[in-house]
GROMACS .gro file of C-alpha atoms in nm:
model
  208
    1MET     CA    1   0.699  -1.227  -6.986
    2GLY     CA    2   1.021  -1.316  -6.783
    3SER     CA    3   1.332  -1.106  -6.773
    4LEU     CA    4   1.531  -1.345  -7.000
    5THR     CA    5   1.256  -1.377  -7.264
    6GLY     CA    6   1.446  -1.435  -7.618
    7GLN     CA    7   1.767  -1.520  -7.463
    8ARG     CA    8   1.944  -1.844  -7.569
    9ILE     CA    9   2.166  -1.982  -7.300
   10LEU     CA   10   2.414  -2.259  -7.285
   11ILE     CA   11   2.484  -2.446  -6.953
   12THR     CA   12   2.805  -2.624  -6.922
   13ARG     CA   13   2.784  -2.781  -6.572
   14ALA     CA   14   2.751  -3.167  -6.509
   15ALA     CA   15   2.398  -3.303  -6.627
   16SER     CA   16   2.349  -3.443  -6.297
   17GLN     CA   17   2.358  -3.093  -6.133
   18SER     CA   18   2.204  -2.863  -6.400
   19SER     CA   19   1.832  -2.927  -6.366
   20THR     CA   20   1.784  -2.649  -6.073
   21PHE     CA   21   1.955  -2.402  -6.261
   22ARG     CA   22   1.771  -2.474  -6.579
   23ASP     CA   23   1.449  -2.438  -6.429
   24LEU     CA   24   1.558  -2.092  -6.295
   25LEU     CA   25   1.645  -1.986  -6.640
   26GLU     CA   26   1.331  -2.122  -6.800
   27ALA     CA   27   1.111  -1.978  -6.542
   28GLN     CA   28   1.269  -1.642  -6.654
   29GLY     CA   29   1.179  -1.716  -7.019
   30ALA     CA   30   1.506  -1.820  -7.136
   31THR     CA   31   1.556  -2.096  -7.397
   32VAL     CA   32   1.811  -2.323  -7.250
   33MET     CA   33   2.044  -2.579  -7.420
   34GLU     CA   34   2.275  -2.806  -7.240
   35MET     CA   35   2.636  -2.919  -7.305
   36PRO     CA   36   2.796  -3.080  -7.000
   37THR     CA   37   3.186  -3.021  -7.004
   38LEU     CA   38   3.197  -3.193  -6.664
   39GLU     CA   39   3.132  -3.550  -6.580
   40ILE     CA   40   3.116  -3.675  -6.219
   41GLY     CA   41   3.171  -4.039  -6.110
   42PRO     CA   42   3.337  -4.256  -5.858
   43PRO     CA   43   3.696  -4.257  -5.796
   44SER     CA   44   3.943  -4.510  -5.959
   45SER     CA   45   3.949  -4.679  -5.620
   46TRP     CA   46   3.743  -4.693  -5.298
   47ALA     CA   47   4.018  -4.801  -5.073
   48GLU     CA   48   4.116  -4.474  -4.913
   49LEU     CA   49   3.747  -4.380  -4.848
   50ASP     CA   50   3.659  -4.711  -4.731
   51GLY     CA   51   3.971  -4.716  -4.488
   52ALA     CA   52   3.858  -4.372  -4.347
   53ILE     CA   53   3.511  -4.470  -4.283
   54ALA     CA   54   3.616  -4.787  -4.109
   55GLN     CA   55   3.806  -4.555  -3.874
   56LEU     CA   56   3.567  -4.261  -3.831
   57SER     CA   57   3.566  -4.246  -3.453
   58ARG     CA   58   3.936  -4.123  -3.482
   59TYR     CA   59   3.849  -3.803  -3.640
   60HIS     CA   60   3.728  -3.497  -3.473
   61TRP     CA   61   3.568  -3.303  -3.800
   62LEU     CA   62   3.444  -3.434  -4.140
   63VAL     CA   63   3.486  -3.138  -4.399
   64LEU     CA   64   3.262  -3.148  -4.717
   65THR     CA   65   3.329  -2.865  -4.948
   66SER     CA   66   3.085  -2.980  -5.236
   67ALA     CA   67   2.755  -3.162  -5.303
   68ASN     CA   68   2.940  -3.414  -5.473
   69ALA     CA   69   3.146  -3.488  -5.183
   70VAL     CA   70   2.828  -3.542  -4.965
   71GLU     CA   71   2.682  -3.775  -5.227
   72PHE     CA   72   2.970  -4.000  -5.276
   73PHE     CA   73   3.059  -4.038  -4.909
   74TRP     CA   74   2.719  -4.144  -4.811
   75GLN     CA   75   2.702  -4.372  -5.109
   76ARG     CA   76   2.988  -4.564  -4.997
   77LEU     CA   77   2.883  -4.537  -4.623
   78GLU     CA   78   2.573  -4.723  -4.732
   79ALA     CA   79   2.751  -4.960  -4.945
   80ILE     CA   80   2.990  -5.071  -4.685
   81GLY     CA   81   2.721  -5.121  -4.422
   82ASP     CA   82   2.788  -5.104  -4.041
   83LEU     CA   83   3.149  -4.969  -3.954
   84PRO     CA   84   3.388  -5.233  -3.861
   85SER     CA   85   3.531  -4.980  -3.599
   86ALA     CA   86   3.175  -4.978  -3.413
   87PRO     CA   87   3.012  -5.294  -3.519
   88ALA     CA   88   2.744  -5.231  -3.228
   89SER     CA   89   2.651  -4.900  -3.364
   90SER     CA   90   2.450  -4.785  -3.648
   91ARG     CA   91   2.615  -4.540  -3.883
   92ALA     CA   92   2.422  -4.249  -3.751
   93ASP     CA   93   2.556  -4.327  -3.429
   94ALA     CA   94   2.918  -4.331  -3.556
   95LEU     CA   95   2.860  -3.997  -3.747
   96GLY     CA   96   2.707  -3.842  -3.433
   97GLN     CA   97   3.039  -3.838  -3.289
   98LEU     CA   98   3.168  -3.627  -3.580
   99LYS     CA   99   3.113  -3.263  -3.618
  100ILE     CA  100   3.055  -3.168  -3.989
  101ALA     CA  101   3.164  -2.874  -4.175
  102VAL     CA  102   3.042  -2.778  -4.515
  103VAL     CA  103   3.099  -2.502  -4.769
  104GLY     CA  104   2.792  -2.371  -4.922
  105GLN     CA  105   2.401  -2.375  -4.918
  106LYS     CA  106   2.377  -2.650  -5.157
  107THR     CA  107   2.624  -2.875  -4.977
  108ALA     CA  108   2.445  -2.791  -4.675
  109ALA     CA  109   2.120  -2.885  -4.822
  110VAL     CA  110   2.233  -3.217  -4.962
  111LEU     CA  111   2.355  -3.307  -4.598
  112ARG     CA  112   2.008  -3.229  -4.456
  113GLN     CA  113   1.866  -3.465  -4.709
  114LYS     CA  114   2.078  -3.721  -4.536
  115GLY     CA  115   1.941  -3.631  -4.208
  116PHE     CA  116   2.246  -3.442  -4.061
  117GLU     CA  117   2.267  -3.090  -3.971
  118PRO     CA  118   2.614  -2.928  -4.046
  119SER     CA  119   2.781  -2.810  -3.737
  120PHE     CA  120   2.933  -2.535  -3.923
  121THR     CA  121   2.884  -2.340  -4.224
  122PRO     CA  122   3.134  -2.054  -4.304
  123PRO     CA  123   2.965  -1.721  -4.382
  124ASP     CA  124   3.132  -1.705  -4.741
  125PHE     CA  125   3.058  -1.974  -4.968
  126ILE     CA  126   3.413  -2.044  -5.063
  127ALA     CA  127   3.632  -2.338  -4.927
  128ASP     CA  128   3.912  -2.104  -4.869
  129SER     CA  129   3.717  -1.904  -4.611
  130LEU     CA  130   3.642  -2.219  -4.399
  131ILE     CA  131   3.947  -2.193  -4.182
  132GLU     CA  132   3.930  -1.836  -4.119
  133HIS     CA  133   3.596  -1.856  -3.957
  134PHE     CA  134   3.644  -2.230  -3.808
  135PRO     CA  135   3.440  -2.218  -3.476
  136ALA     CA  136   3.711  -2.438  -3.294
  137ALA     CA  137   4.081  -2.423  -3.211
  138VAL     CA  138   4.268  -2.619  -3.522
  139ALA     CA  139   4.582  -2.746  -3.361
  140GLY     CA  140   4.567  -3.107  -3.273
  141LEU     CA  141   4.237  -3.173  -3.453
  142LYS     CA  142   4.215  -3.475  -3.675
  143ILE     CA  143   4.030  -3.383  -3.994
  144LEU     CA  144   3.888  -3.624  -4.265
  145PHE     CA  145   3.841  -3.430  -4.605
  146PRO     CA  146   3.665  -3.634  -4.889
  147ARG     CA  147   3.756  -3.471  -5.220
  148VAL     CA  148   3.780  -3.504  -5.575
  149GLU     CA  149   4.051  -3.768  -5.670
  150SER     CA  150   4.232  -3.522  -5.910
  151GLY     CA  151   4.289  -3.279  -5.624
  152GLY     CA  152   4.201  -2.929  -5.533
  153ARG     CA  153   4.159  -2.721  -5.228
  154GLU     CA  154   4.535  -2.757  -5.165
  155VAL     CA  155   4.523  -2.400  -5.000
  156LEU     CA  156   4.271  -2.502  -4.764
  157VAL     CA  157   4.467  -2.820  -4.653
  158ARG     CA  158   4.789  -2.638  -4.612
  159ALA     CA  159   4.620  -2.365  -4.403
  160PHE     CA  160   4.446  -2.647  -4.166
  161GLN     CA  161   4.799  -2.810  -4.149
  162ALA     CA  162   5.001  -2.501  -4.089
  163ALA     CA  163   4.764  -2.420  -3.811
  164GLY     CA  164   4.841  -2.769  -3.659
  165ALA     CA  165   4.549  -3.010  -3.768
  166GLU     CA  166   4.612  -3.361  -3.902
  167VAL     CA  167   4.426  -3.355  -4.231
  168THR     CA  168   4.352  -3.695  -4.397
  169GLU     CA  169   4.261  -3.641  -4.761
  170VAL     CA  170   4.071  -3.930  -4.929
  171ALA     CA  171   3.937  -3.965  -5.292
  172ALA     CA  172   3.553  -3.969  -5.274
  173TYR     CA  173   3.481  -3.906  -5.637
  174GLU     CA  174   3.632  -3.785  -5.977
  175SER     CA  175   3.535  -3.538  -6.222
  176GLY     CA  176   3.641  -3.552  -6.616
  177CYS     CA  177   3.547  -3.419  -6.925
  178PRO     CA  178   3.258  -3.598  -7.129
  179LYS     CA  179   3.372  -3.775  -7.439
  180LEU     CA  180   3.057  -3.685  -7.640
  181ALA     CA  181   2.877  -3.326  -7.688
  182ASP     CA  182   2.530  -3.262  -7.804
  183PRO     CA  183   2.537  -3.184  -8.165
  184ALA     CA  184   2.270  -2.921  -8.148
  185ALA     CA  185   2.498  -2.738  -7.885
  186ILE     CA  186   2.783  -2.762  -8.103
  187ALA     CA  187   2.577  -2.620  -8.402
  188ALA     CA  188   2.464  -2.350  -8.181
  189LEU     CA  189   2.806  -2.243  -8.077
  190ARG     CA  190   2.909  -2.257  -8.434
  191ASP     CA  191   2.617  -2.042  -8.598
  192ARG     CA  192   2.668  -1.805  -8.308
  193THR     CA  193   2.306  -1.813  -8.204
  194LEU     CA  194   2.344  -1.830  -7.826
  195THR     CA  195   2.305  -1.524  -7.623
  196ALA     CA  196   2.528  -1.656  -7.317
  197ILE     CA  197   2.732  -1.948  -7.192
  198THR     CA  198   2.744  -2.036  -6.834
  199PHE     CA  199   3.003  -2.171  -6.640
  200ALA     CA  200   2.977  -2.289  -6.288
  201SER     CA  201   3.349  -2.379  -6.211
  202SER     CA  202   3.701  -2.340  -6.339
  203LYS     CA  203   3.704  -2.708  -6.469
  204THR     CA  204   3.427  -2.656  -6.682
  205VAL     CA  205   3.588  -2.362  -6.866
  206ARG     CA  206   3.906  -2.565  -6.906
  207HIS     CA  207   3.682  -2.831  -7.047
  208PHE     CA  208   3.497  -2.639  -7.293
   0.00000   0.00000   0.00000
């Protein structure tokens, strides 16, 4: 028997990101229900990201603070095809000129699945620790920062800018609240039959 045998646990993270966590809980004997309060999708426009991809050679660093940023950046990179700024080079060659900083082991793992090793991963798995441990002088750097369209990581961006970096923020994906919820999960909440509810971000709490 696992340490969570008899526990009924509700997961609220995005459906596309819940499988590993669910497997871990079920391996410990928990009964798991899902009610995603976060939905991940493309931004309202690809224009900003497309423009940045077309000029990758002007950047020194690519900063990716989530697995979503990696997935959607690569999705668009593959959709565009060869880079206009370097028509004789493959995408791998163009990206090879960039150093890539990531936050968290999950983000690093997704990047490795794309065939690239992170140039830098901070010891603390939070975005705001990135500049504190950054391995290069920041002044004068041109940094590309694909992020969620609705905004975030303002402290990180301001810190880089205050240190003299030029940061280009582009919308790579968007997160929102799903329109429908699982009736079984709603019933479990109403009947108070759950042992625990898990939240993986502040947005999942707000949407709940």
